[in-house]
Amino acid sequence: MTAPVLFGAIYSVYTRIARLALAEKGVAHRFEPVDIFDPPSVPAEYRGLHPFDRIPALRHGALDLFETAAIARYVDEGFAGPPLQPAAPGARARMAQIVGLLDAYAYRTLVWDVFVERVRKPVRGEPVDEGRIAAALPQAARCCRVLEGFLGGGDWLAGEGLGPTLADLHAAPMFACFRMAPEGASMLAAHAALDRWYRRMAARPSMLATPSPMIEGASHAGA
Ligand SMILES: N[C@@H](CCC(=O)N[C@@H](CS)C(=O)NCC(=O)O)C(=O)O
């Protein structure tokens, strides 16, 4: 079968999660840029791949997939390389729980309410909604507290006995954004184990190989 094709944007948090899974597994693939925040540039073919107009999506032979958690799971289960999910049902379910809570409770808060408001809007010359940031911080703190609890003194969110799992790969791009805001950096510093976890993740070759232009400071409208 031909190599998988990942459609997405290098500035995108969710695309980065999929790229991390591909990199951690060492899967050769093609990257097809789709700038979802510039609708006229999005190829018609892509609209057929993702019925909700988001990125990323993955094509592998006859299989088309959207939703990052599903893509990352397929990358782990469909290819050789180090396992990114615990084998034991309980540990695997806990990993899926962390991925779910990141999607449901962390992404919008950490990325849109804090990072985009505090870091991206000034770059774009847009007014910052201080109320939105202030309202998000308790939820951000709750995310930090819960995730730190899952670390439980270990190195990874759900991977005792393994290296990082899909939970770590899901979380790291969100925290890469969050910590760019002073509020995020100080909140991470106040959660020492989570801060150490982030530094551990940030040093991985997969993270170093998938830098986000937004985090390096280049201007872009999206998140
Ligand atoms: N549930 C989707 C979320 C993907 C998502 O929200 N991607 C963002 C970029 S990081 C996007 O496409 N945003 C476009 C928009 O909000 O219009 C997944 O897990 O893949």
Short mmCIF file of C-alpha atoms and ligand atoms in Angstrom, two decimals:
data_model
loop_
_atom_site.label_atom_id
_atom_site.label_comp_id
_atom_site.label_asym_id
_atom_site.label_seq_id
_atom_site.Cartn_x
_atom_site.Cartn_y
_atom_site.Cartn_z
CA MET A 1 0.00 0.00 0.00
CA THR A 2 1.16 3.55 -0.60
CA ALA A 3 2.29 5.74 2.28
CA PRO A 4 -0.42 7.56 4.24
CA VAL A 5 -1.17 11.18 3.43
CA LEU A 6 -1.83 13.61 6.27
CA PHE A 7 -3.82 16.70 5.35
CA GLY A 8 -3.48 19.65 7.67
CA ALA A 9 -1.47 22.73 8.57
CA ILE A 10 1.77 22.98 10.48
CA TYR A 11 0.28 25.78 12.63
CA SER A 12 -2.60 23.55 13.77
CA VAL A 13 -2.65 22.02 17.24
CA TYR A 14 -4.63 19.00 16.09
CA THR A 15 -2.51 18.44 13.00
CA ARG A 16 0.52 18.47 15.25
CA ILE A 17 -0.96 15.69 17.39
CA ALA A 18 -1.30 13.51 14.29
CA ARG A 19 2.20 14.45 13.14
CA LEU A 20 3.56 13.50 16.57
CA ALA A 21 1.96 10.05 16.31
CA LEU A 22 3.47 9.55 12.84
CA ALA A 23 6.86 10.74 14.06
CA GLU A 24 6.85 8.64 17.24
CA LYS A 25 5.99 5.55 15.17
CA GLY A 26 8.48 6.46 12.45
CA VAL A 27 5.81 6.22 9.72
CA ALA A 28 6.89 7.54 6.32
CA HIS A 29 4.08 9.71 5.00
CA ARG A 30 3.25 12.63 2.76
CA PHE A 31 2.07 15.92 4.23
CA GLU A 32 -0.53 17.81 2.20
CA PRO A 33 -1.02 21.39 3.43
CA VAL A 34 -4.61 22.54 3.92
CA ASP A 35 -5.10 26.04 5.28
CA ILE A 36 -8.54 25.64 6.82
CA PHE A 37 -8.59 29.26 7.97
CA ASP A 38 -8.33 30.40 4.35
CA PRO A 39 -11.49 28.76 2.99
CA PRO A 40 -11.01 29.68 -0.70
CA SER A 41 -7.65 27.88 -0.70
CA VAL A 42 -9.10 24.61 0.62
CA PRO A 43 -9.23 22.05 -2.21
CA ALA A 44 -12.67 20.64 -3.03
CA GLU A 45 -11.19 17.16 -2.51
CA TYR A 46 -10.51 18.06 1.11
CA ARG A 47 -14.11 19.17 1.70
CA GLY A 48 -15.04 15.60 0.83
CA LEU A 49 -12.54 14.23 3.33
CA HIS A 50 -13.72 16.22 6.33
CA PRO A 51 -17.47 16.84 6.55
CA PHE A 52 -16.99 19.32 9.43
CA ASP A 53 -14.37 21.51 7.71
CA ARG A 54 -11.62 20.93 10.25
CA ILE A 55 -8.06 19.67 10.05
CA PRO A 56 -6.43 17.17 10.08
CA ALA A 57 -7.56 14.21 7.98
CA LEU A 58 -5.65 11.11 6.95
CA ARG A 59 -5.85 9.04 3.79
CA HIS A 60 -4.25 5.60 3.65
CA GLY A 61 -5.12 3.57 0.59
CA ALA A 62 -8.92 3.27 0.59
CA LEU A 63 -9.22 4.45 4.19
CA ASP A 64 -10.16 8.07 4.84
CA LEU A 65 -10.20 9.25 8.45
CA PHE A 66 -10.99 12.43 10.30
CA GLU A 67 -10.94 13.14 14.05
CA THR A 68 -7.45 13.29 15.46
CA ALA A 69 -7.94 10.70 18.21
CA ALA A 70 -9.04 8.16 15.58
CA ILE A 71 -6.15 9.08 13.29
CA ALA A 72 -3.58 8.75 16.07
CA ARG A 73 -5.03 5.43 17.15
CA TYR A 74 -4.90 4.12 13.59
CA VAL A 75 -1.29 5.26 13.25
CA ASP A 76 -0.43 3.38 16.41
CA GLU A 77 -2.32 0.19 15.60
CA GLY A 78 -1.76 0.09 11.87
CA PHE A 79 2.01 0.47 11.74
CA ALA A 80 5.12 -1.04 13.24
CA GLY A 81 7.04 0.95 15.82
CA PRO A 82 6.92 1.55 19.54
CA PRO A 83 3.43 1.08 21.03
CA LEU A 84 1.69 4.33 21.92
CA GLN A 85 -1.15 2.76 23.91
CA PRO A 86 -1.06 0.59 27.03
CA ALA A 87 -2.08 -3.02 26.46
CA ALA A 88 -4.06 -3.48 29.69
CA PRO A 89 -7.74 -2.53 29.26
CA GLY A 90 -7.87 -0.30 32.33
CA ALA A 91 -4.74 1.64 31.45
CA ARG A 92 -5.90 1.93 27.85
CA ALA A 93 -9.27 3.25 28.95
CA ARG A 94 -7.57 5.76 31.22
CA MET A 95 -5.47 6.93 28.28
CA ALA A 96 -8.63 7.34 26.17
CA GLN A 97 -10.20 9.23 29.07
CA ILE A 98 -7.32 11.71 29.05
CA VAL A 99 -7.60 12.19 25.29
CA GLY A 100 -11.33 12.77 25.72
CA LEU A 101 -10.94 15.30 28.50
CA LEU A 102 -8.32 17.20 26.50
CA ASP A 103 -10.76 17.52 23.59
CA ALA A 104 -13.74 18.35 25.78
CA TYR A 105 -12.29 20.57 28.48
CA ALA A 106 -8.73 21.67 27.65
CA TYR A 107 -8.36 22.60 23.97
CA ARG A 108 -10.76 25.54 23.82
CA THR A 109 -9.66 26.85 27.22
CA LEU A 110 -5.90 26.55 26.85
CA VAL A 111 -5.63 27.35 23.16
CA TRP A 112 -8.47 29.69 22.21
CA ASP A 113 -9.38 31.37 25.49
CA VAL A 114 -5.82 31.93 26.72
CA PHE A 115 -3.22 31.48 23.95
CA VAL A 116 -5.13 33.04 21.07
CA GLU A 117 -6.38 35.91 23.22
CA ARG A 118 -3.12 36.69 24.99
CA VAL A 119 -0.55 35.79 22.31
CA ARG A 120 -2.11 35.69 18.86
CA LYS A 121 -4.53 38.60 18.94
CA PRO A 122 -1.84 41.20 19.74
CA VAL A 123 0.25 39.82 16.85
CA ARG A 124 -2.73 40.38 14.58
CA GLY A 125 -3.44 43.82 16.01
CA GLU A 126 -6.78 42.69 17.44
CA PRO A 127 -8.12 43.69 20.86
CA VAL A 128 -7.61 41.19 23.66
CA ASP A 129 -10.68 40.01 25.54
CA GLU A 130 -9.36 40.15 29.11
CA GLY A 131 -12.68 38.88 30.44
CA ARG A 132 -12.42 35.76 28.32
CA ILE A 133 -8.92 35.06 29.63
CA ALA A 134 -9.91 35.67 33.24
CA ALA A 135 -12.96 33.44 32.89
CA ALA A 136 -10.83 30.64 31.39
CA LEU A 137 -8.14 30.51 34.06
CA PRO A 138 -10.08 28.48 36.66
CA GLN A 139 -10.85 25.85 34.01
CA ALA A 140 -7.21 25.90 32.87
CA ALA A 141 -6.14 25.37 36.48
CA ARG A 142 -8.57 22.49 36.77
CA CYS A 143 -7.04 20.89 33.64
CA CYS A 144 -3.54 21.28 35.09
CA ARG A 145 -4.60 19.81 38.43
CA VAL A 146 -6.35 16.83 36.86
CA LEU A 147 -3.52 16.06 34.46
CA GLU A 148 -0.95 16.39 37.20
CA GLY A 149 -3.00 13.89 39.18
CA PHE A 150 -2.78 11.45 36.27
CA LEU A 151 1.00 11.82 36.22
CA GLY A 152 0.98 10.54 39.79
CA GLY A 153 4.72 10.96 40.15
CA GLY A 154 5.45 9.17 36.86
CA ASP A 155 6.93 10.47 33.65
CA TRP A 156 3.90 10.13 31.35
CA LEU A 157 0.19 10.77 31.61
CA ALA A 158 -0.92 7.17 31.06
CA GLY A 159 2.08 5.18 30.10
CA GLU A 160 3.70 3.48 33.00
CA GLY A 161 5.92 0.82 31.54
CA LEU A 162 5.75 2.52 28.15
CA GLY A 163 7.17 5.77 26.88
CA PRO A 164 4.70 8.52 26.02
CA THR A 165 1.25 7.40 24.90
CA LEU A 166 -1.37 8.99 22.69
CA ALA A 167 -2.48 10.95 25.79
CA ASP A 168 0.89 12.72 26.00
CA LEU A 169 0.89 13.38 22.25
CA HIS A 170 -2.62 14.86 22.50
CA ALA A 171 -1.73 17.12 25.41
CA ALA A 172 1.69 18.45 24.42
CA PRO A 173 0.65 20.67 21.46
CA MET A 174 -2.06 22.26 23.60
CA PHE A 175 0.39 23.03 26.39
CA ALA A 176 2.96 24.27 23.88
CA CYS A 177 0.44 27.02 23.07
CA PHE A 178 -0.78 27.60 26.62
CA ARG A 179 2.69 28.18 28.04
CA MET A 180 3.34 30.97 25.52
CA ALA A 181 0.93 33.14 27.52
CA PRO A 182 2.40 34.48 30.77
CA GLU A 183 -0.66 33.14 32.59
CA GLY A 184 0.02 29.69 31.13
CA ALA A 185 3.72 29.77 31.92
CA SER A 186 3.10 30.71 35.54
CA MET A 187 0.32 28.15 35.92
CA LEU A 188 2.61 25.44 34.60
CA ALA A 189 5.39 26.60 36.91
CA ALA A 190 2.94 26.21 39.79
CA HIS A 191 2.34 22.59 38.77
CA ALA A 192 5.91 21.35 38.96
CA ALA A 193 5.29 17.76 37.87
CA LEU A 194 3.25 18.88 34.87
CA ASP A 195 5.92 21.42 34.01
CA ARG A 196 8.57 18.68 34.09
CA TRP A 197 6.30 16.50 31.95
CA TYR A 198 5.97 19.28 29.37
CA ARG A 199 9.75 19.80 29.25
CA ARG A 200 10.18 16.05 28.81
CA MET A 201 7.75 16.11 25.89
CA ALA A 202 9.21 19.28 24.38
CA ALA A 203 12.64 17.65 24.21
CA ARG A 204 11.42 14.65 22.22
CA PRO A 205 12.60 14.42 18.62
CA SER A 206 8.93 14.22 17.51
CA MET A 207 8.19 17.62 19.07
CA LEU A 208 11.41 19.13 17.73
CA ALA A 209 10.54 17.84 14.26
CA THR A 210 7.04 19.42 14.27
CA PRO A 211 7.54 23.04 15.33
CA SER A 212 4.55 25.35 15.09
CA PRO A 213 5.13 28.65 13.30
CA MET A 214 2.65 30.26 15.71
CA ILE A 215 4.75 29.31 18.67
CA GLU A 216 7.92 30.50 16.98
CA GLY A 217 6.17 33.81 16.42
CA ALA A 218 5.34 33.86 12.70
CA SER A 219 2.00 35.48 11.98
CA HIS A 220 -1.03 33.39 11.14
CA ALA A 221 -4.75 33.78 11.60
CA GLY A 222 -5.52 30.28 12.83
CA ALA A 223 -4.98 28.14 15.88
N1 LIG B 1 -12.43 17.23 16.72
C1 LIG B 1 -11.44 17.59 15.73
C2 LIG B 1 -10.96 19.01 16.03
C3 LIG B 1 -10.01 19.52 14.97
C4 LIG B 1 -9.91 21.03 15.01
O1 LIG B 1 -10.65 21.73 15.70
N2 LIG B 1 -8.94 21.53 14.23
C5 LIG B 1 -8.80 22.96 14.12
C6 LIG B 1 -7.35 23.34 13.85
S1 LIG B 1 -6.30 22.90 15.20
C7 LIG B 1 -9.62 23.44 12.93
O2 LIG B 1 -9.70 22.75 11.93
N3 LIG B 1 -10.21 24.60 13.04
C8 LIG B 1 -10.95 25.18 11.97
C9 LIG B 1 -12.12 25.97 12.43
O3 LIG B 1 -12.36 26.03 13.65
O4 LIG B 1 -12.81 26.54 11.58
C10 LIG B 1 -10.29 16.60 15.76
O5 LIG B 1 -10.11 15.93 16.77
O6 LIG B 1 -9.61 16.45 14.75
#
